[in-house]
Amino acid sequence: MLKSSIDKATGFEKRFENIGTIVFENSTMASKAVAKEIANLIRVKQAQKQPCILGLATGSSPKGLYAELVRLHKEEGLSFKNVVSFNLDEYYPMEPDSVNSYVRFMKEQLFNHIDILPENYNIPDGLLSKEAIAGYCDGYEAKIEALGGMDLQILGIGGNGHIGFNESGSLQNSRTRLVALDHITRVAASGDFSGLENTPRTAITLGVKKIMEAKRVILLAWGEGKSNIIKASVEDTVTNLVPASYLQEHNNATFVLDQAAASKLTRINTPWLVEKIVWTDKLIRKAVLSLALYLKKPILMLTDADYIENGMSDLLADSGPAYDINIKIFNKLQNTITGWPGGKPNADDSKRPERAEPAKKRVIIFSPHPDDDIISMGGTFKRLHEQGHEVHVGYQTSGNIAVADDEALRFASFVCDYNDKFGIESAEAETIYKKAAEFLKNKKSSEIDTPEVRHIKGLIRKGEARATCHFIGIPDEQIHFMELPFYETGAIKKNPIGVADVKITSDLIEKIKPHQIYAAGDLADPHGTHKVCLDAIFEAVKQLKPKKFMNDCWVWLYRGAWQEWGIDEIEMAVPMGPDQVLEKRKGIFKHQSQKDGVVFQGSDSREFWQRAEDRNNETANLYHELGLSHYAAMEAFVRWHY
């Protein structure tokens, strides 16, 4: 049981974390542990001949949990006939068969695959008249109360700390009701609805009061994107600005996290402030760089007093004086900087990030979407080619859902006009255009595109990716459109990684036999396309590891447009001058469908080229603040050891 793990909380956790937190290596392990607790609870209730009352959540966080519960039902005979469930919330208005309805989500993820009785699951009704909502919500709560309350409530957490759709400002005694959704919440959901303008403004949600009355509460959070709000919810004071912080006052609540979501917790991020630790090279580097940035001092200006006054006296005692520690960390950071990402030929490579030999390397840059290569590592991409390496690009997905409808229609119309202009008879092109136009004219919000429309959108992105490669100087035979099957659902929600995805990836690696692989190492969303693509690469590399050519293959991870590696994590930093920054911008501009009105803009209003330049500039500024040379921009990488 999870609860028993909390009883082993250290003195630190009691001091810094105001609620039980359990950190797992990954979301899969965490989900299995939570599923085991739920299964045990269901079986106990069955033995007592009582119903088991579960509060269920939607979103990406509980997907793995529901998959494991389905497995337990199918493979280990776990029955759900005594389970009565109540979902937290539903968008309003929302048709139950809409691709974004929580009714559909719960059926697809769980209910259709287990033996729960249809009359035993309850999800707020998104089709009520507004006048009927208040009475309906009272009845929803009354039904829970009549059953004796929730035995266990599963929660996710929003980026602003909301639980259910209890947004910032919700009071602890708030009841089930219709709520207006916060802009942050709507932006986070806008990808599912193909744009903010299509995203619902209201929802029906279970109130905080009912959540707090549950006998047991488990909150799930995965990925770096949740790390800041997790810290605020767990370590900071209870406030209605962060509704999840109310759980600090629950007598049986647990936050279940993966390592990325827990990364900002004090005991994990700065363990030296908590207890005496074993000072590894990695921890020393992190502590010293954090101290320098906190004090706004170059590394070489840190003093013994700085270390002592900031909780690092034991490091000073073990490895001091400050001067010696400073020199060591400064040199290590300096050695991450290289203008030769493929290795510098005929040079001493003992302190360089990459090997000098072979002088001309075969390289694969894996790009989850058709523009991640140029956005995230465009400067390095260009430099690798200019320095004579054989650079291949593997575009892992078509990226078709990120193209606006009017853009697809414009290109379809262009084909018809092209054929007409040059006297090319093509009734098929006319038919495809008319079908696409008719569909898009009557397309409902969040309706899945027809295959024709998806293909048109995919071709647009393929052409842009090819244009970028040509701009860099890469010939067609070194451009690989992989079109991994997991992505091709036509919807925002993708399939899990499959055998075919891994095989396509491993076949490309084996064909090229690279000395370097570059992959997107984004960990913000464990269910996002970048992470799924990364998992395919990791699995392919592990399968290929026994092959002789893999002995000479290094894997470097880059980040996407939103986040960068922590300064203490960076193992290779490739600097760029002002001219190179402009060249990278021109490469990004080849992706015209992703400019201006981007389908998945997110909460950041900047265009991708602006995000990339700002991020690269910030990395260069951090190096400068720490006392190193000042560059216009830097692209950063971390090596993955397999």
Short mmCIF file of N, CA and C in Angstrom, two decimals, residues 225-370:
data_model
loop_
_atom_site.label_atom_id
_atom_site.label_comp_id
_atom_site.label_asym_id
_atom_site.label_seq_id
_atom_site.Cartn_x
_atom_site.Cartn_y
_atom_site.Cartn_z
N GLY A 225 6.90 19.95 -16.47
CA GLY A 225 5.93 21.04 -16.56
C GLY A 225 5.14 21.23 -15.29
N LYS A 226 5.08 20.20 -14.45
CA LYS A 226 4.32 20.28 -13.20
C LYS A 226 5.21 20.57 -11.98
N SER A 227 6.51 20.64 -12.17
CA SER A 227 7.43 20.69 -11.03
C SER A 227 7.28 21.94 -10.17
N ASN A 228 7.10 23.10 -10.79
CA ASN A 228 6.98 24.33 -10.00
C ASN A 228 5.71 24.37 -9.17
N ILE A 229 4.58 23.95 -9.77
CA ILE A 229 3.32 24.00 -9.02
C ILE A 229 3.29 22.91 -7.95
N ILE A 230 3.98 21.80 -8.18
CA ILE A 230 4.07 20.77 -7.15
C ILE A 230 4.81 21.30 -5.93
N LYS A 231 5.91 21.98 -6.16
CA LYS A 231 6.66 22.56 -5.03
C LYS A 231 5.78 23.55 -4.26
N ALA A 232 5.07 24.41 -4.99
CA ALA A 232 4.20 25.39 -4.34
C ALA A 232 3.10 24.71 -3.54
N SER A 233 2.55 23.63 -4.08
CA SER A 233 1.44 22.93 -3.41
C SER A 233 1.91 22.17 -2.18
N VAL A 234 3.11 21.63 -2.23
CA VAL A 234 3.61 20.74 -1.18
C VAL A 234 4.38 21.48 -0.09
N GLU A 235 5.16 22.49 -0.48
CA GLU A 235 6.07 23.12 0.47
C GLU A 235 5.63 24.49 0.95
N ASP A 236 4.86 25.21 0.14
CA ASP A 236 4.49 26.57 0.52
C ASP A 236 3.23 26.56 1.38
N THR A 237 2.78 27.75 1.77
CA THR A 237 1.62 27.85 2.65
C THR A 237 0.33 27.50 1.91
N VAL A 238 -0.67 27.11 2.68
CA VAL A 238 -1.98 26.82 2.12
C VAL A 238 -2.63 28.12 1.66
N THR A 239 -3.08 28.16 0.41
CA THR A 239 -3.67 29.37 -0.14
C THR A 239 -4.71 29.02 -1.20
N ASN A 240 -5.76 29.84 -1.29
CA ASN A 240 -6.77 29.59 -2.31
C ASN A 240 -6.26 29.91 -3.71
N LEU A 241 -5.09 30.55 -3.80
CA LEU A 241 -4.48 30.80 -5.11
C LEU A 241 -3.92 29.51 -5.71
N VAL A 242 -3.64 28.53 -4.84
CA VAL A 242 -3.17 27.21 -5.29
C VAL A 242 -4.06 26.17 -4.61
N PRO A 243 -5.23 25.87 -5.19
CA PRO A 243 -6.18 24.97 -4.53
C PRO A 243 -5.60 23.62 -4.12
N ALA A 244 -4.61 23.12 -4.86
CA ALA A 244 -4.01 21.83 -4.48
C ALA A 244 -3.33 21.91 -3.11
N SER A 245 -2.96 23.11 -2.69
CA SER A 245 -2.32 23.26 -1.37
C SER A 245 -3.28 22.93 -0.23
N TYR A 246 -4.60 22.97 -0.49
CA TYR A 246 -5.57 22.59 0.54
C TYR A 246 -5.33 21.17 1.03
N LEU A 247 -4.77 20.33 0.18
CA LEU A 247 -4.56 18.93 0.53
C LEU A 247 -3.55 18.76 1.66
N GLN A 248 -2.80 19.81 1.97
CA GLN A 248 -1.91 19.76 3.14
C GLN A 248 -2.72 19.53 4.41
N GLU A 249 -3.99 19.92 4.39
CA GLU A 249 -4.84 19.81 5.58
C GLU A 249 -5.69 18.54 5.56
N HIS A 250 -5.50 17.70 4.56
CA HIS A 250 -6.19 16.41 4.51
C HIS A 250 -5.38 15.40 5.31
N ASN A 251 -6.06 14.53 6.05
CA ASN A 251 -5.32 13.61 6.94
C ASN A 251 -4.86 12.33 6.25
N ASN A 252 -5.19 12.17 4.97
CA ASN A 252 -4.78 10.95 4.28
C ASN A 252 -4.62 11.22 2.78
N ALA A 253 -3.77 12.18 2.47
CA ALA A 253 -3.52 12.55 1.07
C ALA A 253 -2.06 12.32 0.73
N THR A 254 -1.82 11.92 -0.51
CA THR A 254 -0.46 11.65 -0.98
C THR A 254 -0.29 12.23 -2.38
N PHE A 255 0.83 12.88 -2.59
CA PHE A 255 1.23 13.29 -3.94
C PHE A 255 2.13 12.19 -4.49
N VAL A 256 1.75 11.61 -5.63
CA VAL A 256 2.54 10.57 -6.28
C VAL A 256 3.15 11.18 -7.53
N LEU A 257 4.48 11.22 -7.59
CA LEU A 257 5.19 11.98 -8.62
C LEU A 257 6.22 11.12 -9.34
N ASP A 258 6.52 11.50 -10.57
CA ASP A 258 7.71 10.93 -11.21
C ASP A 258 8.88 11.87 -10.89
N GLN A 259 10.08 11.48 -11.27
CA GLN A 259 11.26 12.26 -10.90
C GLN A 259 11.22 13.67 -11.46
N ALA A 260 10.70 13.81 -12.68
CA ALA A 260 10.67 15.12 -13.31
C ALA A 260 9.72 16.07 -12.58
N ALA A 261 8.55 15.58 -12.19
CA ALA A 261 7.58 16.42 -11.48
C ALA A 261 8.09 16.80 -10.10
N ALA A 262 8.93 15.94 -9.52
CA ALA A 262 9.46 16.19 -8.17
C ALA A 262 10.76 16.99 -8.18
N SER A 263 11.24 17.36 -9.35
CA SER A 263 12.60 17.90 -9.48
C SER A 263 12.82 19.23 -8.76
N LYS A 264 11.76 19.99 -8.47
CA LYS A 264 11.94 21.27 -7.80
C LYS A 264 11.75 21.18 -6.29
N LEU A 265 11.36 20.02 -5.77
CA LEU A 265 11.25 19.86 -4.32
C LEU A 265 12.61 20.10 -3.69
N THR A 266 12.60 20.73 -2.53
CA THR A 266 13.87 21.11 -1.89
C THR A 266 14.78 19.92 -1.67
N ARG A 267 14.21 18.80 -1.22
CA ARG A 267 15.05 17.64 -0.89
C ARG A 267 15.70 17.03 -2.13
N ILE A 268 15.15 17.33 -3.30
CA ILE A 268 15.70 16.79 -4.54
C ILE A 268 16.54 17.83 -5.27
N ASN A 269 16.05 19.06 -5.30
CA ASN A 269 16.74 20.11 -6.04
C ASN A 269 17.98 20.62 -5.30
N THR A 270 17.87 20.78 -3.99
CA THR A 270 19.00 21.29 -3.19
C THR A 270 19.14 20.45 -1.91
N PRO A 271 19.50 19.18 -2.04
CA PRO A 271 19.54 18.30 -0.87
C PRO A 271 20.55 18.73 0.19
N TRP A 272 21.58 19.49 -0.21
CA TRP A 272 22.59 19.93 0.75
C TRP A 272 22.01 20.90 1.78
N LEU A 273 20.87 21.48 1.50
CA LEU A 273 20.23 22.36 2.47
C LEU A 273 19.46 21.59 3.53
N VAL A 274 19.34 20.28 3.32
CA VAL A 274 18.46 19.46 4.14
C VAL A 274 19.23 18.61 5.15
N GLU A 275 20.25 17.96 4.66
CA GLU A 275 20.98 17.03 5.51
C GLU A 275 22.40 16.87 4.95
N LYS A 276 23.24 16.21 5.69
CA LYS A 276 24.60 15.96 5.22
C LYS A 276 24.52 14.95 4.09
N ILE A 277 25.17 15.28 2.98
CA ILE A 277 25.10 14.42 1.81
C ILE A 277 26.50 13.98 1.40
N VAL A 278 26.55 12.98 0.54
CA VAL A 278 27.81 12.59 -0.08
C VAL A 278 27.98 13.49 -1.30
N TRP A 279 29.03 14.29 -1.32
CA TRP A 279 29.23 15.27 -2.38
C TRP A 279 29.83 14.62 -3.61
N THR A 280 28.97 14.24 -4.55
CA THR A 280 29.43 13.73 -5.84
C THR A 280 29.82 14.91 -6.72
N ASP A 281 30.54 14.61 -7.81
CA ASP A 281 30.92 15.67 -8.75
C ASP A 281 29.68 16.39 -9.30
N LYS A 282 28.64 15.62 -9.56
CA LYS A 282 27.41 16.18 -10.11
C LYS A 282 26.76 17.15 -9.13
N LEU A 283 26.71 16.76 -7.85
CA LEU A 283 26.09 17.61 -6.84
C LEU A 283 26.93 18.85 -6.56
N ILE A 284 28.25 18.68 -6.58
CA ILE A 284 29.13 19.83 -6.35
C ILE A 284 28.91 20.87 -7.45
N ARG A 285 28.87 20.39 -8.68
CA ARG A 285 28.67 21.31 -9.80
C ARG A 285 27.33 22.04 -9.67
N LYS A 286 26.28 21.29 -9.37
CA LYS A 286 24.96 21.90 -9.24
C LYS A 286 24.93 22.91 -8.12
N ALA A 287 25.51 22.57 -6.97
CA ALA A 287 25.48 23.46 -5.82
C ALA A 287 26.27 24.74 -6.07
N VAL A 288 27.45 24.61 -6.65
CA VAL A 288 28.30 25.79 -6.88
C VAL A 288 27.68 26.72 -7.92
N LEU A 289 27.18 26.15 -9.01
CA LEU A 289 26.56 27.00 -10.03
C LEU A 289 25.30 27.66 -9.51
N SER A 290 24.51 26.93 -8.72
CA SER A 290 23.31 27.52 -8.12
C SER A 290 23.68 28.66 -7.19
N LEU A 291 24.74 28.47 -6.41
CA LEU A 291 25.19 29.50 -5.48
C LEU A 291 25.65 30.75 -6.22
N ALA A 292 26.43 30.55 -7.27
CA ALA A 292 26.94 31.68 -8.04
C ALA A 292 25.79 32.49 -8.66
N LEU A 293 24.81 31.79 -9.22
CA LEU A 293 23.68 32.48 -9.85
C LEU A 293 22.81 33.16 -8.81
N TYR A 294 22.64 32.50 -7.66
CA TYR A 294 21.83 33.09 -6.58
C TYR A 294 22.46 34.37 -6.06
N LEU A 295 23.79 34.36 -5.91
CA LEU A 295 24.50 35.53 -5.39
C LEU A 295 24.87 36.53 -6.49
N LYS A 296 24.55 36.15 -7.76
CA LYS A 296 24.90 37.00 -8.91
C LYS A 296 26.40 37.30 -8.94
N LYS A 297 27.18 36.24 -8.75
CA LYS A 297 28.64 36.35 -8.78
C LYS A 297 29.22 35.38 -9.81
N PRO A 298 30.30 35.77 -10.50
CA PRO A 298 31.02 34.78 -11.31
C PRO A 298 31.56 33.67 -10.41
N ILE A 299 31.73 32.50 -10.96
CA ILE A 299 32.18 31.35 -10.16
C ILE A 299 33.47 31.67 -9.40
N LEU A 300 34.42 32.30 -10.08
CA LEU A 300 35.73 32.53 -9.48
C LEU A 300 35.72 33.61 -8.40
N MET A 301 34.58 34.27 -8.22
CA MET A 301 34.47 35.31 -7.18
C MET A 301 33.84 34.80 -5.89
N LEU A 302 33.41 33.54 -5.86
CA LEU A 302 32.80 32.99 -4.65
C LEU A 302 33.85 32.85 -3.56
N THR A 303 33.44 33.11 -2.32
CA THR A 303 34.35 33.08 -1.18
C THR A 303 33.97 31.97 -0.20
N ASP A 304 34.87 31.70 0.74
CA ASP A 304 34.55 30.75 1.80
C ASP A 304 33.28 31.17 2.53
N ALA A 305 33.14 32.46 2.79
CA ALA A 305 31.96 32.96 3.51
C ALA A 305 30.68 32.69 2.72
N ASP A 306 30.75 32.81 1.40
CA ASP A 306 29.57 32.52 0.58
C ASP A 306 29.12 31.08 0.77
N TYR A 307 30.06 30.17 0.80
CA TYR A 307 29.73 28.76 0.99
C TYR A 307 29.13 28.53 2.38
N ILE A 308 29.76 29.07 3.39
CA ILE A 308 29.33 28.85 4.77
C ILE A 308 27.95 29.43 5.02
N GLU A 309 27.73 30.64 4.53
CA GLU A 309 26.46 31.33 4.80
C GLU A 309 25.29 30.77 4.01
N ASN A 310 25.56 29.87 3.07
CA ASN A 310 24.49 29.33 2.23
C ASN A 310 24.40 27.81 2.31
N GLY A 311 24.69 27.29 3.51
CA GLY A 311 24.45 25.88 3.77
C GLY A 311 25.41 24.91 3.13
N MET A 312 26.61 25.37 2.73
CA MET A 312 27.55 24.49 2.04
C MET A 312 28.89 24.40 2.78
N SER A 313 28.84 24.54 4.10
CA SER A 313 30.08 24.50 4.87
C SER A 313 30.71 23.12 4.85
N ASP A 314 29.88 22.07 4.77
CA ASP A 314 30.46 20.72 4.75
C ASP A 314 31.20 20.46 3.43
N LEU A 315 30.73 21.06 2.33
CA LEU A 315 31.46 20.96 1.07
C LEU A 315 32.81 21.66 1.21
N LEU A 316 32.80 22.79 1.85
CA LEU A 316 34.04 23.54 2.08
C LEU A 316 35.01 22.71 2.92
N ALA A 317 34.46 22.05 3.94
CA ALA A 317 35.30 21.22 4.81
C ALA A 317 35.87 20.02 4.06
N ASP A 318 35.07 19.45 3.16
CA ASP A 318 35.50 18.26 2.43
C ASP A 318 36.46 18.59 1.30
N SER A 319 36.19 19.67 0.56
CA SER A 319 36.90 19.92 -0.70
C SER A 319 37.50 21.30 -0.82
N GLY A 320 37.38 22.14 0.23
CA GLY A 320 37.82 23.52 0.14
C GLY A 320 39.33 23.68 0.10
N PRO A 321 39.81 24.92 0.05
CA PRO A 321 39.02 26.15 0.19
C PRO A 321 38.19 26.48 -1.06
N ALA A 322 37.42 27.58 -0.97
CA ALA A 322 36.54 27.98 -2.06
C ALA A 322 37.31 28.13 -3.37
N TYR A 323 38.50 28.67 -3.29
CA TYR A 323 39.30 28.91 -4.50
C TYR A 323 39.49 27.63 -5.31
N ASP A 324 39.81 26.53 -4.62
CA ASP A 324 40.05 25.26 -5.30
C ASP A 324 38.77 24.72 -5.94
N ILE A 325 37.67 24.81 -5.19
CA ILE A 325 36.38 24.33 -5.73
C ILE A 325 35.99 25.17 -6.93
N ASN A 326 36.15 26.48 -6.81
CA ASN A 326 35.76 27.40 -7.89
C ASN A 326 36.50 27.08 -9.19
N ILE A 327 37.82 26.89 -9.07
CA ILE A 327 38.65 26.61 -10.25
C ILE A 327 38.18 25.32 -10.93
N LYS A 328 37.91 24.31 -10.11
CA LYS A 328 37.50 23.00 -10.64
C LYS A 328 36.18 23.13 -11.42
N ILE A 329 35.20 23.81 -10.85
CA ILE A 329 33.88 23.94 -11.50
C ILE A 329 33.97 24.86 -12.71
N PHE A 330 34.74 25.92 -12.61
CA PHE A 330 34.90 26.84 -13.73
C PHE A 330 35.48 26.10 -14.94
N ASN A 331 36.52 25.31 -14.70
CA ASN A 331 37.15 24.58 -15.80
C ASN A 331 36.20 23.57 -16.44
N LYS A 332 35.41 22.89 -15.60
CA LYS A 332 34.46 21.91 -16.13
C LYS A 332 33.42 22.59 -17.00
N LEU A 333 32.93 23.74 -16.56
CA LEU A 333 31.93 24.46 -17.34
C LEU A 333 32.54 24.98 -18.64
N GLN A 334 33.75 25.49 -18.54
CA GLN A 334 34.42 26.00 -19.72
C GLN A 334 34.63 24.90 -20.77
N ASN A 335 34.90 23.69 -20.30
CA ASN A 335 35.15 22.58 -21.20
C ASN A 335 33.90 22.07 -21.91
N THR A 336 32.73 22.55 -21.49
CA THR A 336 31.51 22.16 -22.21
C THR A 336 31.36 22.95 -23.51
N ILE A 337 32.03 24.09 -23.62
CA ILE A 337 31.88 24.97 -24.78
C ILE A 337 32.73 24.46 -25.94
N THR A 338 32.09 24.29 -27.09
CA THR A 338 32.84 23.86 -28.27
C THR A 338 32.17 24.38 -29.54
N GLY A 339 32.98 24.83 -30.45
CA GLY A 339 32.48 25.20 -31.77
C GLY A 339 32.52 24.03 -32.73
N TRP A 340 32.89 22.85 -32.21
CA TRP A 340 33.03 21.65 -33.04
C TRP A 340 32.14 20.54 -32.48
N PRO A 341 30.83 20.61 -32.71
CA PRO A 341 29.92 19.62 -32.12
C PRO A 341 30.17 18.19 -32.60
N GLY A 342 30.79 18.05 -33.76
CA GLY A 342 31.15 16.72 -34.25
C GLY A 342 32.55 16.30 -33.85
N GLY A 343 33.20 17.09 -32.99
CA GLY A 343 34.58 16.82 -32.60
C GLY A 343 35.55 17.59 -33.48
N LYS A 344 36.65 18.07 -32.89
CA LYS A 344 37.64 18.84 -33.64
C LYS A 344 38.76 17.94 -34.11
N PRO A 345 38.95 17.81 -35.42
CA PRO A 345 39.98 16.90 -35.96
C PRO A 345 41.38 17.33 -35.52
N ASN A 346 42.22 16.34 -35.31
CA ASN A 346 43.64 16.56 -35.00
C ASN A 346 43.83 17.45 -33.77
N ALA A 347 42.93 17.28 -32.79
CA ALA A 347 43.03 18.09 -31.57
C ALA A 347 42.99 17.17 -30.35
N ASP A 348 43.53 17.65 -29.25
CA ASP A 348 43.45 16.92 -27.98
C ASP A 348 42.00 16.95 -27.52
N ASP A 349 41.36 15.77 -27.53
CA ASP A 349 39.93 15.75 -27.18
C ASP A 349 39.68 15.29 -25.74
N SER A 350 40.73 15.24 -24.92
CA SER A 350 40.57 14.71 -23.57
C SER A 350 39.65 15.57 -22.71
N LYS A 351 39.55 16.86 -23.04
CA LYS A 351 38.68 17.74 -22.25
C LYS A 351 37.53 18.31 -23.09
N ARG A 352 37.39 17.81 -24.30
CA ARG A 352 36.32 18.28 -25.17
C ARG A 352 35.09 17.38 -25.02
N PRO A 353 33.90 17.92 -25.30
CA PRO A 353 32.68 17.11 -25.16
C PRO A 353 32.64 15.93 -26.14
N GLU A 354 33.20 16.13 -27.37
CA GLU A 354 33.13 15.10 -28.39
C GLU A 354 34.51 14.61 -28.81
N ARG A 355 34.52 13.42 -29.39
CA ARG A 355 35.76 12.79 -29.85
C ARG A 355 36.28 13.46 -31.12
N ALA A 356 37.57 13.49 -31.26
CA ALA A 356 38.17 14.03 -32.48
C ALA A 356 38.01 13.07 -33.66
N GLU A 357 38.03 11.78 -33.35
CA GLU A 357 37.96 10.77 -34.42
C GLU A 357 36.67 9.95 -34.34
N PRO A 358 36.12 9.53 -35.48
CA PRO A 358 36.60 9.86 -36.81
C PRO A 358 36.36 11.33 -37.14
N ALA A 359 37.22 11.89 -37.95
CA ALA A 359 37.14 13.32 -38.25
C ALA A 359 35.84 13.65 -38.98
N LYS A 360 35.39 12.75 -39.84
CA LYS A 360 34.12 12.93 -40.55
C LYS A 360 33.14 11.89 -40.04
N LYS A 361 32.14 12.35 -39.35
CA LYS A 361 31.19 11.43 -38.71
C LYS A 361 29.87 11.35 -39.49
N ARG A 362 29.21 10.21 -39.33
CA ARG A 362 27.83 10.08 -39.80
C ARG A 362 26.92 10.46 -38.63
N VAL A 363 25.95 11.31 -38.92
CA VAL A 363 25.11 11.89 -37.88
C VAL A 363 23.64 11.73 -38.24
N ILE A 364 22.82 11.36 -37.26
CA ILE A 364 21.36 11.41 -37.43
C ILE A 364 20.80 12.43 -36.45
N ILE A 365 20.06 13.39 -36.97
CA ILE A 365 19.28 14.29 -36.11
C ILE A 365 17.84 13.81 -36.18
N PHE A 366 17.32 13.33 -35.05
CA PHE A 366 15.91 12.94 -35.00
C PHE A 366 15.08 14.15 -34.60
N SER A 367 14.06 14.43 -35.41
CA SER A 367 13.20 15.59 -35.20
C SER A 367 11.77 15.10 -34.99
N PRO A 368 11.21 15.19 -33.77
CA PRO A 368 9.86 14.67 -33.54
C PRO A 368 8.82 15.26 -34.49
N HIS A 369 8.83 16.58 -34.62
CA HIS A 369 7.99 17.27 -35.59
C HIS A 369 8.89 17.78 -36.73
N PRO A 370 8.29 18.21 -37.84
CA PRO A 370 9.13 18.61 -38.98
C PRO A 370 9.92 19.89 -38.80
#
